[in-house]
Amino acid sequence: MERLFHLRERGTDPRTEILAGLSTFLTMAYIVVVNPSIMAAAGIDQGAAFVATCLAAAIGSMLMGLIANFPIALAPGMGLNAYFAFAVVQGMGVPWQVALGAVFVSGLLFFAVSVLKVREWLVNGIPVSLKFGIAGGIGFFLGLIGLKNMGLVVAHPATLVGLGNLGQVSTLLACAGFLLIAGLSARGVPGGIVIGILATAAAGIPFGLTTFQGIASLPPSLAPTFLQLDIAGALGLGILGIVFTFFLVDLLDNTGTLIGTVHRAGLMNKDGTVPNLGRALVADSTGAMTGAVLGTSTTVSYIESAAGIQAGGRTGLTAVTVGVLFLLALFLAPLATSIPGFATAPALVFVACLMARALQELNWEDATDYMPAIVTALAMPFTFSIATGIGLGFIAYAGVKTLAGRTAEVHGAVWLIAALSAVKFAM
């Protein structure tokens, strides 16, 4: 352990690292319930999606721990899974096999970028304000889906959206579930999201809204999703924009998470750079490709890893511990697949609130910074597309800076993405 993780050098010990891993796992364990539910909306077998989720999280977390020695866990990303299911598969009519192929190709691009110097060019070239706008916009996008699944938001012929039927028991239980999750998290209760989901589902049993199928069993079959990805279909001209969106969001999400968590752990270099960044991004990108092969959407670094860091986690042993716990979670399939949509929807809204906090970091004194970021954030939910929000945001950034006479502040990466987005919209 000392050779692998340098425990003494980082002022920690195995007991602290394992407890930190448990803390991280409890804060992100909701994904084994929420992600299969979202994947099922894309037509993927829910049992197989459950297994794919657990395995992708386990493998990705272990890779991060062993390759980069960071206390950062991985799992299928919230926001990207919603984009996969609701925007790509349902909205665009792309078969889920092709969508998985797009996830794999985007992971392959991410891997290539991670081992080449183009990584720094891309990461450093994208303005911080747009990174905040993308994070906040994904939160809004996720929030809209969550509110719809709670029954609070419905389609309206005159106003596009309207208030749902508050007399529905499922909607009332979902609202109570959100309040419970928020309250537990405010109190700092570990696993507050999981507790809220389980309590909401249990409250639905007397009303016939939840069918309890047991707690533990052997894992379901992975056969319905394993190696079912269609890479050839993903390389078709019409889906390249989807590949690019998965790639860009994955790159930005992981970079932002790595910077935030490594800084909180006190592992950042004195010059502000992230040590072993290349190794960490290689672990991330490999996890993304592995998830696609198994049958789930993009695997990313989880900001919930901060819970383990707060508990003292400083090495990859924390991440490896999380991986082992996700393997053990494979035997909880009956419980996970018993959870109805109205019970997981509050978790979506809660995570959306957390992601929206990124907007507070914007420079509200500079309109050329905050306006493109807000365009990005607003466009995602209102066009029901993360890709469209990103494209419009980059175009707005380049245009506003140019009209303000500050063209020199626009990095080449921004011009490239803005140009590609403009061509895509024109087509």
Short mmCIF file of C-alpha atoms in Angstrom, two decimals:
data_model
loop_
_atom_site.label_atom_id
_atom_site.label_comp_id
_atom_site.label_asym_id
_atom_site.label_seq_id
_atom_site.Cartn_x
_atom_site.Cartn_y
_atom_site.Cartn_z
CA MET A 1 0.00 0.00 0.00
CA GLU A 2 2.80 2.40 0.84
CA ARG A 3 4.49 1.80 -2.51
CA LEU A 4 1.23 2.20 -4.42
CA PHE A 5 -0.33 5.13 -2.59
CA HIS A 6 2.48 6.90 -0.65
CA LEU A 7 0.31 7.09 2.46
CA ARG A 8 2.95 8.47 4.86
CA GLU A 9 4.06 11.09 2.36
CA ARG A 10 0.52 12.47 2.26
CA GLY A 11 0.00 12.23 6.00
CA THR A 12 -2.65 9.53 6.05
CA ASP A 13 -3.16 5.84 6.87
CA PRO A 14 -5.23 2.90 5.55
CA ARG A 15 -8.03 3.30 8.12
CA THR A 16 -8.54 6.98 7.25
CA GLU A 17 -8.50 6.24 3.52
CA ILE A 18 -11.03 3.41 3.79
CA LEU A 19 -13.40 5.50 5.92
CA ALA A 20 -13.01 8.34 3.43
CA GLY A 21 -13.91 5.94 0.62
CA LEU A 22 -17.03 4.92 2.52
CA SER A 23 -18.01 8.58 2.90
CA THR A 24 -17.61 9.22 -0.82
CA PHE A 25 -19.57 6.09 -1.71
CA LEU A 26 -22.49 7.04 0.52
CA THR A 27 -22.75 10.47 -1.10
CA MET A 28 -22.79 9.11 -4.66
CA ALA A 29 -24.50 5.72 -4.18
CA TYR A 30 -27.72 7.26 -5.51
CA ILE A 31 -26.31 6.78 -9.01
CA VAL A 32 -26.95 3.01 -8.86
CA VAL A 33 -30.66 3.82 -8.60
CA VAL A 34 -30.94 6.97 -10.72
CA ASN A 35 -28.76 6.03 -13.69
CA PRO A 36 -30.49 2.70 -14.53
CA SER A 37 -33.82 4.54 -14.40
CA ILE A 38 -32.55 7.15 -16.89
CA MET A 39 -31.00 4.49 -19.13
CA ALA A 40 -34.33 2.62 -19.12
CA ALA A 41 -35.91 5.76 -20.58
CA ALA A 42 -33.55 5.28 -23.53
CA GLY A 43 -34.83 1.73 -24.05
CA ILE A 44 -31.94 -0.01 -22.30
CA ASP A 45 -32.69 -3.01 -20.10
CA GLN A 46 -32.79 -1.62 -16.55
CA GLY A 47 -31.18 -4.64 -14.92
CA ALA A 48 -28.28 -4.61 -17.35
CA ALA A 49 -27.96 -0.83 -16.90
CA PHE A 50 -27.71 -1.37 -13.14
CA VAL A 51 -24.84 -3.82 -13.58
CA ALA A 52 -23.15 -1.53 -16.14
CA THR A 53 -23.46 1.41 -13.74
CA CYS A 54 -21.87 -0.47 -10.84
CA LEU A 55 -19.08 -1.94 -12.96
CA ALA A 56 -18.32 1.36 -14.73
CA ALA A 57 -18.12 3.15 -11.37
CA ALA A 58 -15.97 0.40 -9.85
CA ILE A 59 -13.53 0.18 -12.77
CA GLY A 60 -13.32 3.94 -13.26
CA SER A 61 -12.72 4.63 -9.55
CA MET A 62 -10.05 1.95 -9.32
CA LEU A 63 -8.29 3.28 -12.42
CA MET A 64 -8.22 6.77 -10.92
CA GLY A 65 -6.84 5.42 -7.66
CA LEU A 66 -4.20 3.17 -9.18
CA ILE A 67 -3.09 5.32 -12.14
CA ALA A 68 -3.28 8.87 -10.74
CA ASN A 69 -3.30 8.14 -6.96
CA PHE A 70 -6.10 10.65 -6.42
CA PRO A 71 -8.97 10.22 -3.90
CA ILE A 72 -11.50 10.83 -6.67
CA ALA A 73 -14.29 8.41 -7.58
CA LEU A 74 -15.92 7.97 -10.98
CA ALA A 75 -19.41 6.94 -12.13
CA PRO A 76 -21.81 7.67 -15.01
CA GLY A 77 -22.25 11.44 -15.02
CA MET A 78 -25.47 13.19 -14.11
CA GLY A 79 -26.51 15.52 -16.91
CA LEU A 80 -24.70 13.52 -19.56
CA ASN A 81 -26.93 10.52 -18.83
CA ALA A 82 -29.98 12.75 -19.22
CA TYR A 83 -28.59 14.15 -22.47
CA PHE A 84 -27.98 10.58 -23.66
CA ALA A 85 -31.49 9.34 -22.88
CA PHE A 86 -33.78 12.31 -23.35
CA ALA A 87 -32.04 14.50 -25.94
CA VAL A 88 -30.12 12.02 -28.12
CA VAL A 89 -32.22 8.84 -27.98
CA GLN A 90 -35.72 10.21 -27.37
CA GLY A 91 -35.31 13.68 -28.88
CA MET A 92 -33.24 12.88 -31.97
CA GLY A 93 -34.39 9.29 -32.48
CA VAL A 94 -30.85 7.90 -32.32
CA PRO A 95 -30.77 4.19 -31.39
CA TRP A 96 -29.23 3.66 -27.97
CA GLN A 97 -26.61 1.36 -29.49
CA VAL A 98 -25.42 4.22 -31.71
CA ALA A 99 -25.52 6.61 -28.76
CA LEU A 100 -23.27 4.24 -26.82
CA GLY A 101 -20.95 4.22 -29.83
CA ALA A 102 -20.86 8.02 -29.65
CA VAL A 103 -19.90 7.81 -25.97
CA PHE A 104 -17.09 5.40 -26.83
CA VAL A 105 -15.74 7.56 -29.66
CA SER A 106 -15.88 10.66 -27.46
CA GLY A 107 -13.94 8.74 -24.78
CA LEU A 108 -11.38 7.75 -27.40
CA LEU A 109 -10.98 11.41 -28.41
CA PHE A 110 -10.67 12.33 -24.74
CA PHE A 111 -7.96 9.69 -24.34
CA ALA A 112 -6.04 11.06 -27.34
CA VAL A 113 -6.32 14.61 -26.00
CA SER A 114 -5.15 13.40 -22.57
CA VAL A 115 -1.86 12.03 -23.89
CA LEU A 116 -1.15 14.91 -26.28
CA LYS A 117 -0.29 18.56 -25.57
CA VAL A 118 -3.51 19.62 -27.29
CA ARG A 119 -5.12 18.95 -23.89
CA GLU A 120 -3.60 22.10 -22.41
CA TRP A 121 -4.51 24.12 -25.51
CA LEU A 122 -8.17 23.12 -25.25
CA VAL A 123 -8.52 23.32 -21.47
CA ASN A 124 -6.70 26.62 -21.14
CA GLY A 125 -8.41 28.09 -24.18
CA ILE A 126 -11.97 27.72 -22.98
CA PRO A 127 -12.93 30.73 -20.84
CA VAL A 128 -13.68 30.12 -17.19
CA SER A 129 -16.99 31.95 -17.58
CA LEU A 130 -18.20 29.49 -20.23
CA LYS A 131 -17.14 26.58 -18.03
CA PHE A 132 -19.35 27.99 -15.28
CA GLY A 133 -22.16 28.56 -17.78
CA ILE A 134 -21.96 24.98 -19.01
CA ALA A 135 -22.02 23.59 -15.46
CA GLY A 136 -25.00 25.76 -14.53
CA GLY A 137 -26.81 24.99 -17.77
CA ILE A 138 -26.47 21.23 -17.30
CA GLY A 139 -27.91 21.77 -13.84
CA PHE A 140 -30.94 23.60 -15.31
CA PHE A 141 -31.35 20.88 -17.94
CA LEU A 142 -31.26 18.20 -15.26
CA GLY A 143 -33.65 20.23 -13.10
CA LEU A 144 -36.22 20.48 -15.88
CA ILE A 145 -36.16 16.70 -16.33
CA GLY A 146 -36.46 16.18 -12.59
CA LEU A 147 -39.39 18.59 -12.23
CA LYS A 148 -41.14 16.87 -15.15
CA ASN A 149 -40.63 13.43 -13.58
CA MET A 150 -41.94 14.77 -10.26
CA GLY A 151 -45.10 15.91 -12.04
CA LEU A 152 -44.52 19.56 -11.13
CA VAL A 153 -43.91 20.67 -14.72
CA VAL A 154 -46.11 19.63 -17.64
CA ALA A 155 -46.47 20.67 -21.27
CA HIS A 156 -48.87 23.55 -21.96
CA PRO A 157 -50.17 24.51 -25.43
CA ALA A 158 -50.12 28.25 -24.74
CA THR A 159 -47.18 28.80 -22.41
CA LEU A 160 -45.04 25.77 -23.41
CA VAL A 161 -44.81 24.65 -19.77
CA GLY A 162 -47.19 24.84 -16.84
CA LEU A 163 -47.79 23.60 -13.31
CA GLY A 164 -48.73 19.95 -12.95
CA ASN A 165 -51.45 18.37 -10.83
CA LEU A 166 -50.46 18.91 -7.21
CA GLY A 167 -53.26 16.60 -6.15
CA GLN A 168 -51.38 13.55 -7.43
CA VAL A 169 -49.98 11.43 -4.63
CA SER A 170 -46.77 10.71 -6.54
CA THR A 171 -46.14 14.44 -7.02
CA LEU A 172 -46.71 15.19 -3.35
CA LEU A 173 -44.41 12.34 -2.30
CA ALA A 174 -41.75 13.56 -4.73
CA CYS A 175 -41.94 17.08 -3.28
CA ALA A 176 -41.61 15.68 0.23
CA GLY A 177 -38.66 13.60 -0.94
CA PHE A 178 -36.87 16.68 -2.26
CA LEU A 179 -37.37 18.52 1.01
CA LEU A 180 -36.06 15.50 2.91
CA ILE A 181 -32.96 15.24 0.73
CA ALA A 182 -32.28 18.97 1.04
CA GLY A 183 -32.80 18.92 4.80
CA LEU A 184 -30.55 15.92 5.38
CA SER A 185 -27.83 17.40 3.18
CA ALA A 186 -28.06 20.73 5.01
CA ARG A 187 -27.48 18.81 8.25
CA GLY A 188 -24.46 17.09 6.72
CA VAL A 189 -25.98 13.61 6.96
CA PRO A 190 -23.87 11.15 4.89
CA GLY A 191 -25.92 9.46 2.18
CA GLY A 192 -28.74 12.02 2.45
CA ILE A 193 -29.68 11.57 -1.20
CA VAL A 194 -29.89 7.79 -0.86
CA ILE A 195 -31.96 8.07 2.32
CA GLY A 196 -34.34 10.50 0.61
CA ILE A 197 -34.80 8.24 -2.42
CA LEU A 198 -35.46 5.14 -0.31
CA ALA A 199 -37.85 6.98 2.02
CA THR A 200 -39.83 8.41 -0.90
CA ALA A 201 -40.07 5.00 -2.56
CA ALA A 202 -41.15 3.37 0.71
CA ALA A 203 -43.85 6.00 1.19
CA GLY A 204 -45.31 4.96 -2.15
CA ILE A 205 -45.87 1.32 -1.12
CA PRO A 206 -49.23 1.89 0.70
CA PHE A 207 -50.55 3.72 -2.38
CA GLY A 208 -49.53 0.99 -4.80
CA LEU A 209 -46.96 3.29 -6.42
CA THR A 210 -43.94 1.22 -5.40
CA THR A 211 -43.58 -2.52 -5.87
CA PHE A 212 -40.99 -3.94 -3.49
CA GLN A 213 -38.97 -6.68 -5.20
CA GLY A 214 -36.52 -7.53 -2.43
CA ILE A 215 -33.14 -6.27 -1.31
CA ALA A 216 -30.35 -8.58 -2.47
CA SER A 217 -29.80 -11.21 -5.14
CA LEU A 218 -27.26 -12.27 -7.72
CA PRO A 219 -26.62 -9.48 -10.27
CA PRO A 220 -28.83 -9.37 -13.38
CA SER A 221 -27.37 -10.31 -16.76
CA LEU A 222 -25.19 -7.75 -18.52
CA ALA A 223 -25.78 -9.44 -21.89
CA PRO A 224 -28.47 -6.99 -23.15
CA THR A 225 -25.95 -4.12 -23.16
CA PHE A 226 -22.43 -5.62 -23.13
CA LEU A 227 -20.62 -4.86 -26.41
CA GLN A 228 -23.87 -3.64 -27.97
CA LEU A 229 -22.43 -0.25 -28.91
CA ASP A 230 -22.52 0.72 -32.60
CA ILE A 231 -19.26 2.57 -33.31
CA ALA A 232 -19.75 2.60 -37.09
CA GLY A 233 -23.12 4.29 -36.67
CA ALA A 234 -21.58 6.85 -34.31
CA LEU A 235 -19.03 7.81 -36.94
CA GLY A 236 -21.78 8.79 -39.36
CA LEU A 237 -21.79 12.45 -40.39
CA GLY A 238 -25.12 13.20 -38.77
CA ILE A 239 -24.01 12.21 -35.27
CA LEU A 240 -20.59 13.87 -35.11
CA GLY A 241 -22.14 16.81 -33.27
CA ILE A 242 -23.32 14.41 -30.55
CA VAL A 243 -19.84 12.89 -30.28
CA PHE A 244 -18.36 16.36 -29.95
CA THR A 245 -20.85 17.30 -27.23
CA PHE A 246 -20.06 14.19 -25.18
CA PHE A 247 -16.35 14.89 -25.64
CA LEU A 248 -16.46 18.58 -24.75
CA VAL A 249 -18.71 18.21 -21.70
CA ASP A 250 -16.66 15.24 -20.50
CA LEU A 251 -13.43 17.22 -20.85
CA LEU A 252 -14.78 20.30 -19.09
CA ASP A 253 -16.59 18.37 -16.38
CA ASN A 254 -13.60 16.22 -15.49
CA THR A 255 -11.12 19.07 -15.61
CA GLY A 256 -13.28 21.23 -13.36
CA THR A 257 -13.85 18.40 -10.90
CA LEU A 258 -10.17 17.52 -10.78
CA ILE A 259 -9.15 21.11 -10.13
CA GLY A 260 -11.75 21.57 -7.40
CA THR A 261 -11.17 18.30 -5.56
CA VAL A 262 -7.38 18.29 -5.84
CA HIS A 263 -7.30 21.85 -4.49
CA ARG A 264 -9.55 20.86 -1.57
CA ALA A 265 -7.28 17.91 -0.80
CA GLY A 266 -4.23 20.19 -0.69
CA LEU A 267 -2.55 18.26 -3.50
CA MET A 268 -2.33 21.08 -6.05
CA ASN A 269 1.10 22.34 -7.10
CA LYS A 270 2.27 25.75 -5.88
CA ASP A 271 1.84 27.22 -9.36
CA GLY A 272 -1.83 26.20 -9.41
CA THR A 273 -1.42 23.25 -11.76
CA VAL A 274 -2.76 19.76 -11.05
CA PRO A 275 -0.10 17.07 -10.52
CA ASN A 276 -0.56 13.93 -12.58
CA LEU A 277 -3.27 15.69 -14.62
CA GLY A 278 -2.45 13.59 -17.66
CA ARG A 279 -2.75 10.34 -15.71
CA ALA A 280 -6.03 11.46 -14.15
CA LEU A 281 -7.53 12.34 -17.53
CA VAL A 282 -6.32 9.02 -18.97
CA ALA A 283 -8.16 7.26 -16.14
CA ASP A 284 -11.26 9.36 -16.85
CA SER A 285 -11.23 8.73 -20.58
CA THR A 286 -10.59 4.99 -20.13
CA GLY A 287 -13.50 4.89 -17.72
CA ALA A 288 -15.73 6.57 -20.30
CA MET A 289 -14.82 4.00 -22.96
CA THR A 290 -15.26 1.13 -20.52
CA GLY A 291 -18.72 2.39 -19.54
CA ALA A 292 -19.79 2.51 -23.18
CA VAL A 293 -18.62 -1.07 -23.72
CA LEU A 294 -20.57 -2.17 -20.65
CA GLY A 295 -23.72 -0.27 -21.64
CA THR A 296 -23.97 3.09 -19.88
CA SER A 297 -23.46 6.78 -20.65
CA THR A 298 -20.25 8.73 -20.05
CA THR A 299 -18.33 7.97 -16.86
CA VAL A 300 -16.89 11.08 -15.17
CA SER A 301 -15.12 12.19 -12.00
CA TYR A 302 -17.60 12.93 -9.22
CA ILE A 303 -17.56 16.17 -7.26
CA GLU A 304 -19.05 14.11 -4.41
CA SER A 305 -15.49 12.89 -3.91
CA ALA A 306 -15.13 16.04 -1.81
CA ALA A 307 -17.00 14.20 0.95
CA GLY A 308 -14.22 11.63 1.19
CA ILE A 309 -11.57 14.34 1.02
CA GLN A 310 -13.33 16.13 3.87
CA ALA A 311 -13.10 12.85 5.81
CA GLY A 312 -9.34 12.74 5.31
CA GLY A 313 -8.92 10.92 1.99
CA ARG A 314 -5.67 11.95 0.31
CA THR A 315 -4.64 9.02 -1.90
CA GLY A 316 -5.91 6.60 -4.49
CA LEU A 317 -6.76 4.11 -1.76
CA THR A 318 -9.90 6.16 -1.13
CA ALA A 319 -10.94 5.75 -4.78
CA VAL A 320 -10.11 2.03 -4.76
CA THR A 321 -12.29 1.62 -1.66
CA VAL A 322 -15.17 3.27 -3.52
CA GLY A 323 -14.62 0.86 -6.40
CA VAL A 324 -14.82 -2.17 -4.10
CA LEU A 325 -18.06 -0.84 -2.55
CA PHE A 326 -19.62 -0.44 -6.01
CA LEU A 327 -18.76 -4.07 -6.72
CA LEU A 328 -20.56 -5.08 -3.53
CA ALA A 329 -23.53 -2.96 -4.63
CA LEU A 330 -23.98 -5.33 -7.58
CA PHE A 331 -25.90 -7.62 -5.26
CA LEU A 332 -28.54 -4.95 -4.46
CA ALA A 333 -30.24 -5.07 -7.85
CA PRO A 334 -33.76 -5.93 -6.57
CA LEU A 335 -33.75 -2.88 -4.30
CA ALA A 336 -32.39 -0.57 -7.01
CA THR A 337 -34.89 -1.70 -9.65
CA SER A 338 -37.80 -1.36 -7.21
CA ILE A 339 -37.36 2.41 -7.05
CA PRO A 340 -40.00 4.24 -9.15
CA GLY A 341 -39.31 7.38 -11.16
CA PHE A 342 -41.09 9.76 -8.80
CA ALA A 343 -38.65 8.71 -6.04
CA THR A 344 -35.50 9.37 -8.07
CA ALA A 345 -36.76 12.65 -9.59
CA PRO A 346 -36.14 14.68 -6.38
CA ALA A 347 -32.49 13.61 -6.52
CA LEU A 348 -32.24 15.03 -10.05
CA VAL A 349 -33.59 18.38 -8.87
CA PHE A 350 -31.27 18.40 -5.85
CA VAL A 351 -28.19 17.67 -8.00
CA ALA A 352 -29.41 20.39 -10.37
CA CYS A 353 -29.38 22.88 -7.50
CA LEU A 354 -25.80 21.91 -6.65
CA MET A 355 -24.65 22.32 -10.25
CA ALA A 356 -26.38 25.69 -10.65
CA ARG A 357 -24.15 27.10 -7.91
CA ALA A 358 -21.39 27.46 -10.52
CA LEU A 359 -23.09 30.60 -11.83
CA GLN A 360 -22.24 32.50 -8.65
CA GLU A 361 -18.58 32.38 -9.72
CA LEU A 362 -19.22 34.51 -12.82
CA ASN A 363 -17.71 37.97 -13.09
CA TRP A 364 -20.93 39.97 -12.92
CA GLU A 365 -19.05 43.20 -13.59
CA ASP A 366 -18.09 42.18 -17.13
CA ALA A 367 -20.99 41.73 -19.54
CA THR A 368 -18.75 40.11 -22.15
CA ASP A 369 -18.13 37.32 -19.65
CA TYR A 370 -21.45 36.72 -17.94
CA MET A 371 -23.82 37.25 -20.89
CA PRO A 372 -22.46 34.37 -23.04
CA ALA A 373 -22.41 32.16 -19.93
CA ILE A 374 -26.06 32.92 -19.19
CA VAL A 375 -26.97 32.32 -22.85
CA THR A 376 -25.34 28.90 -22.50
CA ALA A 377 -27.15 28.11 -19.26
CA LEU A 378 -30.58 29.26 -20.50
CA ALA A 379 -30.34 27.63 -23.93
CA MET A 380 -29.75 24.14 -22.57
CA PRO A 381 -33.12 23.63 -20.84
CA PHE A 382 -35.14 25.78 -23.24
CA THR A 383 -33.84 23.98 -26.34
CA PHE A 384 -33.65 20.70 -24.42
CA SER A 385 -30.12 20.25 -25.69
CA ILE A 386 -26.76 20.54 -23.97
CA ALA A 387 -25.09 20.63 -27.39
CA THR A 388 -27.17 23.59 -28.57
CA GLY A 389 -26.47 25.49 -25.36
CA ILE A 390 -22.73 24.99 -25.73
CA GLY A 391 -22.78 26.02 -29.38
CA LEU A 392 -24.82 29.18 -28.80
CA GLY A 393 -22.67 30.09 -25.81
CA PHE A 394 -19.41 29.91 -27.74
CA ILE A 395 -20.86 31.86 -30.66
CA ALA A 396 -22.18 34.50 -28.25
CA TYR A 397 -18.80 34.74 -26.50
CA ALA A 398 -16.87 35.26 -29.73
CA GLY A 399 -19.46 37.72 -31.05
CA VAL A 400 -19.79 39.84 -27.90
CA LYS A 401 -16.03 40.06 -27.36
CA THR A 402 -15.54 41.08 -30.99
CA LEU A 403 -18.23 43.75 -30.92
CA ALA A 404 -16.77 45.06 -27.65
CA GLY A 405 -13.41 45.51 -29.37
CA ARG A 406 -11.78 42.77 -27.32
CA THR A 407 -11.11 40.17 -30.01
CA ALA A 408 -7.66 39.50 -28.58
CA GLU A 409 -9.31 37.86 -25.56
CA VAL A 410 -10.92 35.17 -27.72
CA HIS A 411 -8.75 32.05 -27.71
CA GLY A 412 -8.32 29.95 -30.83
CA ALA A 413 -10.19 27.08 -29.19
CA VAL A 414 -13.24 29.32 -28.78
CA TRP A 415 -13.13 30.40 -32.43
CA LEU A 416 -12.85 26.74 -33.49
CA ILE A 417 -15.82 25.59 -31.42
CA ALA A 418 -17.89 28.64 -32.38
CA ALA A 419 -17.19 28.06 -36.09
CA LEU A 420 -18.05 24.36 -35.91
CA SER A 421 -21.26 25.19 -34.04
CA ALA A 422 -22.25 27.84 -36.58
CA VAL A 423 -21.76 25.36 -39.43
CA LYS A 424 -23.82 22.76 -37.56
CA PHE A 425 -26.68 25.22 -36.98
CA ALA A 426 -26.57 26.32 -40.62
CA MET A 427 -26.89 22.74 -41.80
#
